[in-house]
């Protein structure tokens, strides 16, 4: 057997192992949420649309086929409509990829009539663990991708919807330093709105782990294993300091933060909130203030029906719908 075939088999076995681990984690998470729902007396969720993936299936697919597009995303022939004139660009979180992160949101927004695009960034092709690169590097990749979307669709602006790193530091770096906005002429901004699900806006203590590695001077060694994005997202990092020095927002951009008090990754969750600067609007939403029984945490918020409705409302505030506050997948229509 050739060395190439041996290497390929090892790669397949390695991906299968990671898939099993992540599926097990996701199933545990899903079962825990269902048990909580049942205990609170909520009725069973309705059948979801067929092409919306559950978190376990998306985790498996994203690990086994990391370059795949989530259902509903990356139709490069899509043209925005009058009702939805701006394409939506989905930005995944750290150590994830587009397929894993957006198995629910991409088809949901597509069925609502949006042109939906989902980029893989901050990682090497074929590696399912992405968004590990230095945040300024990832921001440049997003800049190139947004320009490609604008050119393909003929749109003047996009809306960004991101999770974790993809909803916080990286798109904010793009908006500030890589051409996402035009401070002198905000109407020429390439981005209309940034909607962040559990975004890492002001750094994380990572439930104390980040505080420990920072105090011990271990962020750089840890980043050699986990990627530079680890150090970049710690409280007090150079990336955080640089961004915060100029304020949280850019003129002409509408910002929405959707966070959960059960976030165990970006901690404390209040570090996710933004303060509006000149010419910008900010809406900070703690999902439990909208739906007190919502049990989503950092990972599952990207697969939470209530969060999906809040994203829909942020994209189209003129036609905002009340949040049903159930644990089911979003129901289309209305």
Coordinates of C-alpha atoms in Angstrom, one line a residue:
X1 CA 0.0 0.0 0.0
X2 CA 1.4 3.4 -1.0
X3 CA 2.3 6.1 1.6
X4 CA -0.4 8.3 0.0
X5 CA -3.1 5.7 0.6
X6 CA -2.0 5.1 4.1
X7 CA -2.1 8.9 4.8
X8 CA -5.6 9.1 3.3
X9 CA -6.9 6.3 5.4
X10 CA -5.5 7.9 8.5
X11 CA -7.1 11.2 7.6
X12 CA -10.5 9.5 7.1
X13 CA -10.2 7.7 10.5
X14 CA -9.2 10.9 12.2
X15 CA -12.2 12.8 10.8
X16 CA -14.5 9.9 11.7
X17 CA -13.2 10.0 15.3
X18 CA -13.7 13.8 15.6
X19 CA -17.2 13.3 14.1
X20 CA -18.1 10.7 16.7
X21 CA -16.9 13.0 19.5
X22 CA -18.8 16.0 18.3
X23 CA -22.0 14.1 17.5
X24 CA -21.9 12.6 21.0
X25 CA -21.5 16.0 22.5
X26 CA -24.2 17.5 20.3
X27 CA -26.6 14.6 21.1
X28 CA -26.0 15.0 24.8
X29 CA -26.7 18.7 24.5
X30 CA -29.9 18.1 22.5
X31 CA -31.2 15.4 24.9
X32 CA -30.5 17.7 27.8
X33 CA -32.5 20.5 26.2
X34 CA -35.4 18.2 25.3
X35 CA -35.5 16.8 28.9
X36 CA -35.7 20.4 30.3
X37 CA -38.5 21.2 27.9
X38 CA -40.5 18.2 28.8
X39 CA -40.1 18.9 32.5
X40 CA -41.4 22.5 32.0
X41 CA -44.6 21.2 30.3
X42 CA -43.8 22.5 26.8
X43 CA -45.5 20.6 24.0
X44 CA -43.5 18.6 21.4
X45 CA -41.9 20.8 18.7
X46 CA -43.5 20.6 15.2
X47 CA -41.7 18.8 12.4
X48 CA -39.0 21.0 10.9
X49 CA -38.5 21.7 7.2
X50 CA -36.6 18.7 5.7
X51 CA -33.5 20.6 4.7
X52 CA -32.9 22.1 8.1
X53 CA -30.2 20.0 9.9
X54 CA -30.1 19.3 13.6
X55 CA -26.9 20.2 15.4
X56 CA -25.7 16.5 15.6
X57 CA -26.1 16.0 11.8
X58 CA -24.5 19.3 11.0
X59 CA -21.5 18.4 13.3
X60 CA -21.0 15.1 11.6
X61 CA -21.3 16.6 8.1
X62 CA -19.0 19.5 8.8
X63 CA -16.3 17.2 10.1
X64 CA -16.5 14.6 7.3
X65 CA -17.0 17.2 4.5
X66 CA -15.6 20.5 5.8
X67 CA -15.7 22.4 2.6
X68 CA -19.4 21.7 1.9
X69 CA -21.9 24.5 1.8
X70 CA -24.9 24.3 4.2
X71 CA -28.2 23.8 2.5
X72 CA -29.6 27.1 1.1
X73 CA -26.2 28.8 0.9
X74 CA -23.8 29.8 -1.9
X75 CA -26.1 30.0 -4.9
X76 CA -24.0 32.4 -6.9
X77 CA -26.8 32.9 -9.4
X78 CA -29.1 34.3 -6.7
X79 CA -30.3 37.8 -7.2
X80 CA -31.7 39.9 -4.3
X81 CA -35.4 40.8 -4.4
X82 CA -37.1 44.1 -3.5
X83 CA -38.3 42.6 -0.3
X84 CA -34.8 41.4 0.6
X85 CA -32.3 43.6 -1.3
X86 CA -29.2 42.7 0.7
X87 CA -27.5 39.3 0.6
X88 CA -26.8 37.7 4.0
X89 CA -23.3 36.5 4.6
X90 CA -23.0 33.9 7.4
X91 CA -19.7 33.8 9.4
X92 CA -19.0 30.7 11.5
X93 CA -17.3 30.6 14.9
X94 CA -13.9 29.4 16.1
X95 CA -13.0 25.8 15.6
X96 CA -16.1 25.3 13.4
X97 CA -17.0 25.6 9.7
X98 CA -19.9 26.9 7.6
X99 CA -21.6 23.5 7.3
X100 CA -21.4 22.7 11.0
X101 CA -22.4 26.2 12.2
X102 CA -25.3 27.0 9.8
X103 CA -27.3 23.8 9.2
X104 CA -30.4 25.6 10.5
X105 CA -29.9 29.3 9.8
X106 CA -28.9 29.0 6.1
X107 CA -31.9 27.1 4.9
X108 CA -34.2 29.1 7.2
X109 CA -33.1 32.4 5.7
X110 CA -33.1 31.0 2.2
X111 CA -36.7 29.9 2.5
X112 CA -37.6 33.4 3.8
X113 CA -36.4 34.7 0.4
X114 CA -32.8 35.9 1.1
X115 CA -29.7 35.3 -1.0
X116 CA -27.6 33.4 1.6
X117 CA -23.8 32.9 1.5
X118 CA -21.6 31.1 4.0
X119 CA -17.8 31.4 3.9
X120 CA -15.2 29.2 5.4
X121 CA -12.3 31.3 6.8
X122 CA -9.3 31.2 9.0
X123 CA -8.3 27.6 8.2
X124 CA -6.7 25.4 5.7
X125 CA -8.7 23.6 3.0
X126 CA -9.8 20.1 4.1
X127 CA -9.3 20.8 7.8
X128 CA -12.7 20.9 9.5
X129 CA -11.4 23.1 12.4
X130 CA -11.4 26.6 11.0
X131 CA -11.4 30.2 12.3
X132 CA -8.2 29.5 14.1
X133 CA -6.0 32.1 12.3
X134 CA -5.0 35.5 13.5
X135 CA -8.1 37.6 13.4
X136 CA -6.7 40.3 11.1
X137 CA -5.9 37.5 8.6
X138 CA -9.4 36.1 8.8
X139 CA -10.9 39.6 8.4
X140 CA -9.0 40.0 5.2
X141 CA -10.5 36.8 3.9
X142 CA -14.0 38.0 4.8
X143 CA -13.3 41.2 2.9
X144 CA -12.5 39.3 -0.2
X145 CA -15.5 37.1 0.2
X146 CA -17.9 40.0 0.7
X147 CA -16.6 41.7 -2.4
X148 CA -17.2 38.5 -4.3
X149 CA -20.8 38.3 -3.1
X150 CA -21.5 42.0 -4.0
X151 CA -20.1 41.5 -7.5
X152 CA -22.1 38.3 -8.1
X153 CA -25.4 39.6 -6.8
X154 CA -25.1 43.2 -8.0
X155 CA -26.1 44.3 -4.5
X156 CA -24.7 47.5 -2.9
X157 CA -24.5 46.1 0.7
X158 CA -24.6 42.9 2.6
X159 CA -25.9 41.9 6.1
X160 CA -23.5 39.9 8.2
X161 CA -24.8 37.3 10.6
X162 CA -22.1 35.7 12.7
X163 CA -21.6 33.3 15.6
X164 CA -19.0 33.7 18.3
X165 CA -15.8 35.0 16.7
X166 CA -17.7 35.3 13.4
X167 CA -20.2 37.7 15.1
X168 CA -17.8 39.7 17.0
X169 CA -14.1 40.5 16.7
X170 CA -13.5 39.3 13.1
X171 CA -16.3 41.2 11.4
X172 CA -15.7 44.2 13.5
X173 CA -12.0 44.2 12.4
X174 CA -13.2 43.9 8.8
X175 CA -15.6 46.9 9.3
X176 CA -12.9 49.0 10.9
X177 CA -9.7 48.2 9.0
X178 CA -10.5 46.2 5.8
X179 CA -12.9 48.3 3.9
X180 CA -16.3 47.2 5.3
X181 CA -17.2 50.7 6.0
X182 CA -16.5 54.2 4.8
X183 CA -16.3 56.6 7.7
X184 CA -16.4 59.7 5.5
X185 CA -19.3 58.4 3.5
X186 CA -21.3 55.9 5.5
X187 CA -23.8 55.5 2.7
X188 CA -21.0 53.8 0.7
X189 CA -20.6 51.1 3.4
X190 CA -20.4 47.6 2.1
X191 CA -22.2 46.3 5.3
X192 CA -25.6 47.5 6.4
X193 CA -25.9 45.4 9.6
X194 CA -23.9 43.1 11.8
X195 CA -25.9 40.5 13.8
X196 CA -23.9 38.6 16.3
X197 CA -25.0 35.4 18.1
X198 CA -22.9 35.0 21.3
X199 CA -20.2 37.2 19.8
X200 CA -16.7 37.6 21.3
X201 CA -16.8 41.4 21.2
X202 CA -14.8 42.3 24.3
X203 CA -12.8 39.1 24.9
X204 CA -13.5 36.1 27.1
X205 CA -12.3 34.7 30.4
X206 CA -13.4 31.3 29.1
X207 CA -14.9 30.4 32.5
X208 CA -11.6 31.2 34.1
X209 CA -9.4 29.2 31.8
X210 CA -8.5 32.3 29.7
X211 CA -7.7 34.3 32.9
X212 CA -5.4 31.5 34.0
X213 CA -3.5 31.2 30.8
X214 CA -3.2 35.0 30.5
X215 CA -1.8 35.3 34.1
X216 CA 0.6 32.5 33.5
X217 CA 1.8 33.9 30.2
X218 CA 0.6 30.8 28.4
X219 CA -1.6 32.3 25.7
X220 CA 1.0 32.1 23.0
X221 CA 2.0 28.5 23.7
X222 CA -1.7 27.5 23.8
X223 CA -2.3 29.4 20.6
X224 CA 0.4 27.2 18.9
X225 CA -1.9 24.3 19.5
X226 CA -5.4 25.9 19.3
X227 CA -4.6 28.7 16.8
X228 CA -3.9 32.4 17.1
X229 CA -7.6 33.2 17.4
X230 CA -7.4 31.8 21.0
X231 CA -5.1 34.5 22.2
X232 CA -6.8 37.2 20.1
X233 CA -10.1 36.5 21.9
X234 CA -8.8 36.7 25.5
X235 CA -9.7 39.7 27.6
X236 CA -7.0 42.4 27.1
X237 CA -5.5 40.9 24.0
X238 CA -3.9 43.2 21.4
X239 CA -6.8 42.7 19.0
X240 CA -9.3 43.6 21.7
X241 CA -7.3 46.6 22.8
X242 CA -6.9 47.9 19.3
X243 CA -10.6 47.5 18.4
X244 CA -11.9 49.0 21.7
X245 CA -9.6 52.0 21.4
X246 CA -11.7 53.3 18.5
X247 CA -15.1 52.5 20.0
X248 CA -17.3 49.6 19.4
X249 CA -19.1 50.6 16.3
X250 CA -18.7 52.2 12.8
X251 CA -21.0 54.9 11.4
X252 CA -23.9 53.8 9.3
X253 CA -23.9 50.2 10.6
X254 CA -26.8 48.6 12.5
X255 CA -25.6 46.2 15.2
X256 CA -27.6 43.5 17.0
X257 CA -26.1 41.3 19.7
X258 CA -28.1 38.2 20.8
X259 CA -26.6 36.5 23.8
X260 CA -27.5 34.0 26.5
X261 CA -26.8 34.0 30.2
X262 CA -25.9 30.3 29.9
X263 CA -22.9 31.1 27.6
X264 CA -19.9 29.0 28.9
X265 CA -17.4 30.1 26.2
X266 CA -17.6 33.9 25.9
X267 CA -17.7 34.8 29.5
X268 CA -18.9 36.9 31.2
X269 CA -21.8 37.1 28.7
X270 CA -22.0 40.9 29.2
X271 CA -18.6 41.2 27.3
X272 CA -20.7 40.5 24.2
X273 CA -22.6 43.7 24.4
X274 CA -21.7 46.8 22.4
X275 CA -21.9 50.5 23.1
X276 CA -23.2 52.6 20.2
X277 CA -20.9 55.3 18.7
X278 CA -21.7 58.2 16.4
X279 CA -23.9 57.3 13.5
X280 CA -24.5 53.7 14.6
X281 CA -27.4 51.8 16.2
X282 CA -27.0 49.0 18.7
X283 CA -29.5 46.5 20.1
X284 CA -28.2 44.3 22.8
X285 CA -30.5 41.4 23.5
X286 CA -30.3 38.8 26.3
X287 CA -32.4 36.0 25.0
X288 CA -33.7 35.1 28.4
X289 CA -35.2 38.6 28.7
X290 CA -37.3 37.7 25.6
X291 CA -37.9 34.1 26.4
X292 CA -37.2 33.3 30.1
X293 CA -37.3 29.5 29.6
X294 CA -34.8 29.5 26.7
X295 CA -32.0 27.1 27.5
X296 CA -29.6 27.7 24.7
X297 CA -25.9 28.1 25.5
X298 CA -22.9 29.2 23.4
X299 CA -23.0 26.4 20.8
X300 CA -26.7 25.6 20.6
X301 CA -27.8 29.3 20.2
X302 CA -27.0 28.9 16.4
X303 CA -29.7 26.2 16.4
X304 CA -32.2 27.9 18.6
X305 CA -35.6 28.8 17.2
X306 CA -36.0 31.9 19.3
X307 CA -32.6 33.2 18.2
X308 CA -33.5 32.5 14.6
X309 CA -36.6 34.7 15.0
X310 CA -34.5 37.5 16.5
X311 CA -32.1 37.3 13.6
X312 CA -35.1 37.5 11.2
X313 CA -36.4 40.5 13.0
X314 CA -33.0 42.2 12.9
X315 CA -32.6 41.6 9.2
X316 CA -36.1 43.0 8.5
X317 CA -37.2 45.2 11.4
X318 CA -40.1 46.7 9.5
X319 CA -41.8 43.3 9.4
X320 CA -40.7 42.0 12.8
X321 CA -42.7 39.1 14.3
X322 CA -43.2 38.3 18.0
X323 CA -40.9 35.6 19.2
X324 CA -43.0 32.5 20.0
X325 CA -40.6 31.4 22.8
X326 CA -40.8 27.7 22.1
X327 CA -37.9 25.2 21.8
X328 CA -38.9 24.1 18.3
X329 CA -37.2 25.0 15.1
X330 CA -38.6 28.1 13.4
X331 CA -41.8 27.9 11.6
X332 CA -41.7 29.6 8.2
X333 CA -44.4 32.0 7.0
X334 CA -46.2 34.9 8.6

